[in-house]
Coordinates of C-alpha atoms in Angstrom, one line a residue:
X186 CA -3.1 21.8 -15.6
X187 CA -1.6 22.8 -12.3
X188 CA -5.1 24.3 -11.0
X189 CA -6.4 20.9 -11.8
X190 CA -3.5 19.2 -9.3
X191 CA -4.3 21.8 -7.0
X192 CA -7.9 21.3 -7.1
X193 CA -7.6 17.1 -6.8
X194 CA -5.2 17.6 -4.2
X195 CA -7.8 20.0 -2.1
X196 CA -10.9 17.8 -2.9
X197 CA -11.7 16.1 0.7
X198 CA -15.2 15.3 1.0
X199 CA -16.7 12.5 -0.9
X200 CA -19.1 14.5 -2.9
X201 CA -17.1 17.3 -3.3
X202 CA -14.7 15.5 -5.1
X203 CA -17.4 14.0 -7.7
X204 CA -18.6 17.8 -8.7
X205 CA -14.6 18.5 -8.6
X206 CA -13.8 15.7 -11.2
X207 CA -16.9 17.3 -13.4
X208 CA -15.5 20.5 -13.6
X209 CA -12.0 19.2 -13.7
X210 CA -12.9 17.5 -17.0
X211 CA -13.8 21.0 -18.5
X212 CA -10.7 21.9 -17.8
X213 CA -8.7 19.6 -18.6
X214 CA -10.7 19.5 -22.4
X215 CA -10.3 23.9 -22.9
X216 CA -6.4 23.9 -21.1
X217 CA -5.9 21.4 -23.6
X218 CA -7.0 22.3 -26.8
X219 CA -5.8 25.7 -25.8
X220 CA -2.1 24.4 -25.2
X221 CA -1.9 22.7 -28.5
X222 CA -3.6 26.1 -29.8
X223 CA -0.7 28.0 -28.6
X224 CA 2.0 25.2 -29.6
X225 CA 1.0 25.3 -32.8
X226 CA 1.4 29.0 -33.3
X227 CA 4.4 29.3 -31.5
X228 CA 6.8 26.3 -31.6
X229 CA 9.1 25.2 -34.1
X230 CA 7.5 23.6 -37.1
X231 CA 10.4 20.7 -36.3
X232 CA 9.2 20.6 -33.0
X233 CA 5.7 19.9 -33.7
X234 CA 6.2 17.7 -36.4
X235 CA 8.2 15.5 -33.7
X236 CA 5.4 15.8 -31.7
X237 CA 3.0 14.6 -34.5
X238 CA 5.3 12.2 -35.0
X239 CA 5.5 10.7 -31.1
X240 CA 1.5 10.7 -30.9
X241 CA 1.1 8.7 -34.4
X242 CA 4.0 6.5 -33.3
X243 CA 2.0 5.0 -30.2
X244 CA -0.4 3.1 -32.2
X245 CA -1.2 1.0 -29.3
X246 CA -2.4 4.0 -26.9
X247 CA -4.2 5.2 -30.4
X248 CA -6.0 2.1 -30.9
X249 CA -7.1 2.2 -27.1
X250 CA -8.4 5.6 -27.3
X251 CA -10.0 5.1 -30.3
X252 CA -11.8 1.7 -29.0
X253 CA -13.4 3.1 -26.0
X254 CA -15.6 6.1 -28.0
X255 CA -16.4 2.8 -29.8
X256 CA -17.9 0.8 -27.3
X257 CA -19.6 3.7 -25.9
X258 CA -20.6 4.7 -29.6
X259 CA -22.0 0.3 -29.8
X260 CA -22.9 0.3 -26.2
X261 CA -25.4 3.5 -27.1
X262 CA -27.4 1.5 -29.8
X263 CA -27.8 -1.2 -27.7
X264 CA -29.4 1.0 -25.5
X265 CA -27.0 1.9 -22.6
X266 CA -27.3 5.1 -21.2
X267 CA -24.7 7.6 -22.6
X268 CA -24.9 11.3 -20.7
X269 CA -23.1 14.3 -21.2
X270 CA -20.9 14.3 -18.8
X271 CA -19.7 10.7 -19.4
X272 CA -18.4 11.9 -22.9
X273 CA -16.7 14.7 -21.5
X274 CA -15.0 12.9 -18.9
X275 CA -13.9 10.2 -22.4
X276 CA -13.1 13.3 -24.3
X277 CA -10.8 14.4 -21.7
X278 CA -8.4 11.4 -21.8
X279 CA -7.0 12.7 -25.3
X280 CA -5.6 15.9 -23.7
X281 CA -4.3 14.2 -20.7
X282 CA -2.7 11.9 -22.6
X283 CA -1.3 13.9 -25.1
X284 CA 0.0 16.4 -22.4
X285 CA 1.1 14.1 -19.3
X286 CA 1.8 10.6 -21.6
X287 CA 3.7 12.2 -24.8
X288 CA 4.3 15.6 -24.9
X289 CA 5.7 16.4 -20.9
X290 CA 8.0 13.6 -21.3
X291 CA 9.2 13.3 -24.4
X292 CA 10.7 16.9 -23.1
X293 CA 12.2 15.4 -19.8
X294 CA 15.7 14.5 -19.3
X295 CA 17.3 13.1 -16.0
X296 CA 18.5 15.8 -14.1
X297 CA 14.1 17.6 -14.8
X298 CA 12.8 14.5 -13.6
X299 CA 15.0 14.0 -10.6
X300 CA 13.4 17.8 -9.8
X301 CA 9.7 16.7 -10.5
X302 CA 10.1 13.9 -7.8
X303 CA 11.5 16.7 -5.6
X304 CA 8.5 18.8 -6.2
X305 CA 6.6 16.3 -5.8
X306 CA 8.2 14.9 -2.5
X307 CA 7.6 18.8 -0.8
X308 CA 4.2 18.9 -2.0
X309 CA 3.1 15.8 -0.6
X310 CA 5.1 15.8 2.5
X311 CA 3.3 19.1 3.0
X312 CA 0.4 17.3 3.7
X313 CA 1.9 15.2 6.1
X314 CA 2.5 17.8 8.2
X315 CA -1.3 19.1 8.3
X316 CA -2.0 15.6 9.2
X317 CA 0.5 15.5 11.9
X318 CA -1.2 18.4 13.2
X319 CA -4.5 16.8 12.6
X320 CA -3.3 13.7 14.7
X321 CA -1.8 15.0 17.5
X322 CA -4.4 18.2 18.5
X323 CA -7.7 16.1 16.9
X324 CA -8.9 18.7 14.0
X325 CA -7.1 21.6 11.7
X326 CA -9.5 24.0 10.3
X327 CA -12.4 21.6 10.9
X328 CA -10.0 18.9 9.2
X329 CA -10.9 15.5 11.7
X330 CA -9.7 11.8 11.9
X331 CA -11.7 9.3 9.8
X332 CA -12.8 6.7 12.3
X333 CA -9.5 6.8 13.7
X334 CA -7.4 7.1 10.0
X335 CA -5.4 10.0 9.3
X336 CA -6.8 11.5 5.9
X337 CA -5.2 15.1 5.9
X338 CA -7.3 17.4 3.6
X339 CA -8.3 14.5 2.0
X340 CA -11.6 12.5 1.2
X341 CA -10.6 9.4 2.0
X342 CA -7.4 7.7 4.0
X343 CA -6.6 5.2 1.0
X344 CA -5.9 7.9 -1.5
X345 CA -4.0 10.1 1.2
X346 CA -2.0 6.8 1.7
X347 CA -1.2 6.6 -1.8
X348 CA 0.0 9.7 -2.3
X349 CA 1.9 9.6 0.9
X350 CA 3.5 6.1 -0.4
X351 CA 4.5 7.9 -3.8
X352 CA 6.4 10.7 -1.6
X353 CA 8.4 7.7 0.1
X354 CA 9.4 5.7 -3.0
X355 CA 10.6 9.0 -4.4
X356 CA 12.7 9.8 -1.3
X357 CA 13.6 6.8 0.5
X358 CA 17.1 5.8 -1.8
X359 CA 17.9 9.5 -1.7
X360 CA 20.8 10.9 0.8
X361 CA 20.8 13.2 3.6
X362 CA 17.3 15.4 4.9
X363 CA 15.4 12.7 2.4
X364 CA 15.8 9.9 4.2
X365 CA 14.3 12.0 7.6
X366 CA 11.4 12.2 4.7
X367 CA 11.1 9.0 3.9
X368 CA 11.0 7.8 7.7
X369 CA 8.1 10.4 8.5
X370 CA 6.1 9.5 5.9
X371 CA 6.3 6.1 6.3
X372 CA 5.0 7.2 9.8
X373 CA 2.1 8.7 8.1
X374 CA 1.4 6.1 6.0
X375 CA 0.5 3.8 9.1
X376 CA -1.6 6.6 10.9
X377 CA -3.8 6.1 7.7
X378 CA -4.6 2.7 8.9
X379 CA -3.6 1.9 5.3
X380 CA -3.6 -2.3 4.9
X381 CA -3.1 -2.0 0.6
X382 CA -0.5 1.1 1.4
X383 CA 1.8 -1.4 3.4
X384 CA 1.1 -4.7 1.6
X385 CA 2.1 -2.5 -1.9
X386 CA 5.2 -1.1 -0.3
X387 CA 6.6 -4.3 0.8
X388 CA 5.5 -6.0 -2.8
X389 CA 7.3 -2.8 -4.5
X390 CA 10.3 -2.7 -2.0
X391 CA 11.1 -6.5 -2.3
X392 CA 10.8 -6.3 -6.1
X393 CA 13.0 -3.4 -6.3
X394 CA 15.9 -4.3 -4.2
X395 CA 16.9 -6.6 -6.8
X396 CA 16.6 -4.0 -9.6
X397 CA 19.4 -3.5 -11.5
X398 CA 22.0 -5.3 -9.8
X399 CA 23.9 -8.3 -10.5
X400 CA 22.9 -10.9 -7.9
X401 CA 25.8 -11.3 -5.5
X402 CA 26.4 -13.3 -2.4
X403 CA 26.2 -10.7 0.2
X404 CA 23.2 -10.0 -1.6
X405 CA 21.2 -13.3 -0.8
X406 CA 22.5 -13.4 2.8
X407 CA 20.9 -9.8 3.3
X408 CA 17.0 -11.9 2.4
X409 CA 16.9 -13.1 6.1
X410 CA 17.6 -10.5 7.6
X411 CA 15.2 -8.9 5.7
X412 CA 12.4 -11.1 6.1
X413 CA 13.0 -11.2 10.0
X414 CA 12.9 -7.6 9.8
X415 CA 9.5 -7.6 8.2
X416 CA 8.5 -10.7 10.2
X417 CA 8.4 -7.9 13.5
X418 CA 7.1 -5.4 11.8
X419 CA 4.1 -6.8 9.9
X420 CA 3.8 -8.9 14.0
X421 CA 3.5 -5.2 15.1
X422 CA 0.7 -3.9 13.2
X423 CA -0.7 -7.2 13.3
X424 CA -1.2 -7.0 17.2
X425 CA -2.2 -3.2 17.2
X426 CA -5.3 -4.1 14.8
X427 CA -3.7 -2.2 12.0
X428 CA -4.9 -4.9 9.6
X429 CA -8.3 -5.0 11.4
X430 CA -8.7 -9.0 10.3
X431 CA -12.3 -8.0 12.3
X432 CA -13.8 -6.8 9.1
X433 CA -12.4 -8.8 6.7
X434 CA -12.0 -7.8 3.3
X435 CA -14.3 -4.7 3.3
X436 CA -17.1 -6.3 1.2
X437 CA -14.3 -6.3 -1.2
X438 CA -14.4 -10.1 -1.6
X439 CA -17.7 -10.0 -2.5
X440 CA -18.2 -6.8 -4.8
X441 CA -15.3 -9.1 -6.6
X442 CA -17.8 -12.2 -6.8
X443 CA -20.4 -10.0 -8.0
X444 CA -18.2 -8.2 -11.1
X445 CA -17.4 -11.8 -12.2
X446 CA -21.2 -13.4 -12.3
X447 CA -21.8 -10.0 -14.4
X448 CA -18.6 -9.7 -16.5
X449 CA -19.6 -13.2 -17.5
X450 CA -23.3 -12.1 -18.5
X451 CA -22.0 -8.9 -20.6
X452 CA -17.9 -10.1 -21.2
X453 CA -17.4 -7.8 -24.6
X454 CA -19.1 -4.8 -24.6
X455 CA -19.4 -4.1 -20.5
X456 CA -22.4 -2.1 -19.3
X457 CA -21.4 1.5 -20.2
X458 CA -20.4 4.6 -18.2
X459 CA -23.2 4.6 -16.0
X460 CA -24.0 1.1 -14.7
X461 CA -21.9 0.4 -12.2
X462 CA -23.6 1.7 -9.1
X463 CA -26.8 0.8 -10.2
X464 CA -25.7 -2.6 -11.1
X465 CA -23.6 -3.2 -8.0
X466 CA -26.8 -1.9 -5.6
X467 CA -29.3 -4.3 -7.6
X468 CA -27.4 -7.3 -5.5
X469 CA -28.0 -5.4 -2.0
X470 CA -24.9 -3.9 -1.6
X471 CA -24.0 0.0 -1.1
X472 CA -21.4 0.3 -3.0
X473 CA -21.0 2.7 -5.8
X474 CA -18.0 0.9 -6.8
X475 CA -15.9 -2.5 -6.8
X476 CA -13.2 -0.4 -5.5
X477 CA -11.1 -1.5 -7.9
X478 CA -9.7 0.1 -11.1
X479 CA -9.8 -2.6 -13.8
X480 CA -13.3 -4.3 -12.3
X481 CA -14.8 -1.0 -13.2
X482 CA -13.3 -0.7 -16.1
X483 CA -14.6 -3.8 -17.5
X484 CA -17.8 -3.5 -15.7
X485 CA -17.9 0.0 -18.2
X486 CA -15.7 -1.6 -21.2
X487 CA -15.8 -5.1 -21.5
X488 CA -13.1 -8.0 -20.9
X489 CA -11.6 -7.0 -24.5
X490 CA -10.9 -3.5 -24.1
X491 CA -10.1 -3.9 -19.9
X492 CA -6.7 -6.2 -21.7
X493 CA -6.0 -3.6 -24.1
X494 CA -5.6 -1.3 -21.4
X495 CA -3.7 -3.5 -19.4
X496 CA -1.5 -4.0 -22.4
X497 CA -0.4 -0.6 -22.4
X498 CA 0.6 -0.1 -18.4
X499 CA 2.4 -3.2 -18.3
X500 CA 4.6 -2.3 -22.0
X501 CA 5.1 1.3 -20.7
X502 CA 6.6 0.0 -17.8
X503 CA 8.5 -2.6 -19.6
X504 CA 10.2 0.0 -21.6
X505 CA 11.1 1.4 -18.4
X506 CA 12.6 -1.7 -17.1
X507 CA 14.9 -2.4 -20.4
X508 CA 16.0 0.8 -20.2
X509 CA 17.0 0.8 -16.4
X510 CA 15.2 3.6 -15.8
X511 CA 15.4 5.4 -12.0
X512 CA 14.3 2.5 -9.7
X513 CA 12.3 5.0 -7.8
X514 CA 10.1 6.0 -10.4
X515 CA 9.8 2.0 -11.5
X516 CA 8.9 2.1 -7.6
X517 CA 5.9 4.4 -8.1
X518 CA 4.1 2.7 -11.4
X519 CA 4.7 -0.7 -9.3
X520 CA 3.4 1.0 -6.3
X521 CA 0.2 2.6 -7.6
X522 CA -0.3 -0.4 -10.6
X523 CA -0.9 -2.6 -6.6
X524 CA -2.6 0.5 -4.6
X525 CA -5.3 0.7 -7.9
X526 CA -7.0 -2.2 -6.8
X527 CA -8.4 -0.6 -4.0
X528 CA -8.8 3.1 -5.1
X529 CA -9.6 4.7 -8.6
X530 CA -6.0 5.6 -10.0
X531 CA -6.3 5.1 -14.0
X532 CA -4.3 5.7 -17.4
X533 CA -5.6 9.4 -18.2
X534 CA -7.1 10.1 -15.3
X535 CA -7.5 14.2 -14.2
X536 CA -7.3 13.1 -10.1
X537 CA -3.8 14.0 -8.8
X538 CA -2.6 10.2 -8.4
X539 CA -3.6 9.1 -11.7
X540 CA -1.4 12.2 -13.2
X541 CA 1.6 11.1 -11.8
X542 CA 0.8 7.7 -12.8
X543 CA 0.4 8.9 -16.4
X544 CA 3.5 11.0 -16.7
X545 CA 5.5 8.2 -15.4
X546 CA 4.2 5.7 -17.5
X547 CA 5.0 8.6 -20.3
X548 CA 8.3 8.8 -18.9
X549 CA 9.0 4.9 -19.3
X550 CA 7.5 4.8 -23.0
X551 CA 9.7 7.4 -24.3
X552 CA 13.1 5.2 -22.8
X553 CA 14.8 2.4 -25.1
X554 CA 14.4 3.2 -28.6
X555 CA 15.3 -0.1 -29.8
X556 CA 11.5 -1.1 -28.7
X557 CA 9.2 -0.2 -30.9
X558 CA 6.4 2.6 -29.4
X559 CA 3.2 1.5 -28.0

């Protein structure tokens, strides 16, 4: 599992990245089945029977699992194409799942999670760094600029901006050398040229500054200045082109338009595993994506299944909420729930992002026992 991090977190180049989430699959399925292997033989029968017990008790995640193999198994006799490596990449959900959503949290307490987010911060900020370098002398080991966007080792600047934005939630409310942390990597975030990165961090900050307090006076004189504050700062990137209002949307806009005259041609079943691209390029565009999570996913899965899956983020993070969880993990699901409408970060996913968005979505659906599991 932490090869596969390393590995997503190394994966830079578009098409490097698609043979890196192939073989990631593979290992994701045999690390696995080799944990549970040696779990089995070597843990406490009490132990795993609890852990029998938390997997059956989330009949919702189950029952999710269970109905995409079906409308792949459906979508198959109806004659969408099925290949090999679109069943491995299903197949590999049920370990990630069971690993990252059930089993790694149900074993966290506070004080294990508050050192996650710390090795998580240095990891992350790490990167900065390189792309520091990268911005200021042009190139690092043959590492460039992306049209003028910092993207580190990366692939693309959107997913370096994500991760960069998950390594500010988590620092940002902390004391001391953290917040020096949180300030240059806020930096980084607008070298990436980022416009979801920001509009997501205001939409989480705003949210969150609210979260778990008891609404006071001094607290609703604070919203102007906030606002003004924001006001200059969003006028700021707004005259340096940050936003580049130039192009628009990015085609976005219109991929949108184009999953919604489909969606409404195939609403149930979707198209399968491997129609998107082809789809999206028989209207003239060059996509090979809407870039957004949950229009693939129904594009793949239907409307029915795409609410399903919906169902469980937003109850996870409910969980999270009634139990007051840490804000700054609350922060991140928020955060990267927003930043998935623009790059792929999904629910038993093996890229780095969508790991941390698993395990804290785990984290939340293991809090407040007087909910019932999902």
């Amino acid at each position: 599992m932490f090869l596969t991090v390393l590995m997503s977190l190394l994966s830079y180049e578009i098409n490097l990245y698609y043979r890196y989430y192939n073989y990631a699959t593979f290992m994701v399925i045999f690390s696995g089945i080799a944990i549970f292997y040696c779990f089995t033989l070597l843990a406490p029968r009490d132990m795993f029977n609890d852990f029998k017990r938390e997997i059956y008790g989330n009949k919702l995640v189950q029952f999710w699992i269970f109905a995409q193999y079906l409308v792949i198994f459906l979508g198959s006799f109806l004659g969408k194409d099925v290949t090999l490596s679109n069943l491995i990449r299903l197949i590999a959900i049920i370990p990630v799942i069971w690993v990252f959503y059930i089993f790694i949290p149900k074993n966290l307490n506070e004080k294990m999670i508050y050192k996650l987010g710390t090795f998580i911060i240095f990891c992350i900020t790490s990167f900065s760094f390189i792309g520091t370098i990268i911005k200021v002398n042009g190139q690092f080991m043959g590492y460039t600029m992306f049209y003028g966007r910092l993207r580190s080792l990366f692939f693309d600047p959107n997913y370096f901006a994500a991760l960069v934005g998950v390594a500010f939630l988590l620092s940002y409310n902390r004391k001391g050398f953290y917040k020096f942390i949180a300030a240059f990597n806020l930096i980084i975030i607008i070298w990436t040229g980022s416009r979801t990165a920001i509009i997501a961090l205001i939409v989480t900050t705003i949210l969150m500054y609210f979260y778990k307090k008891k609404i006071k006076i001094k607290d609703l004189l604070k919203i102007p200045f906030i606002l003004t504050f924001l006001y200059f700062i969003l006028y700021y990137l707004f005259q340096s082109g940050f936003f580049r209002t130039s192009q628009g949307l990015g085609s976005r806009d219109r991929l949108a338009e184009i999953t919604f005259i489909m969606l409404k041609e195939e609403p149930f079943l979707g198209y399968g595993m491997n129609a998107v691209t082809p789809l999206l390029n028989s209207y003239r565009t060059l996509s090979s994506s809407t870039h957004n999570t949950y229009l693939d996913y129904a594009l793949t899965y239907g409307i029915p299944l795409t609410i399903i899956y919906l169902l469980v983020i937003f109850f996870a993070m409910y969980r999270g909420f009634k139990a007051k969880i840490e804000g700054n993990i609350l922060c991140v699901l928020i955060f990267l729930f927003i930043f998935s409408n623009s790059i792929a970060i999904s629910l038993g996913g093996v890229g780095a992002i969508s790991l941390i968005f698993t395990l804290y979505l785990g984290y939340c659906n293991t809090k407040n026992s007087l909910i019932t599991k999902i």
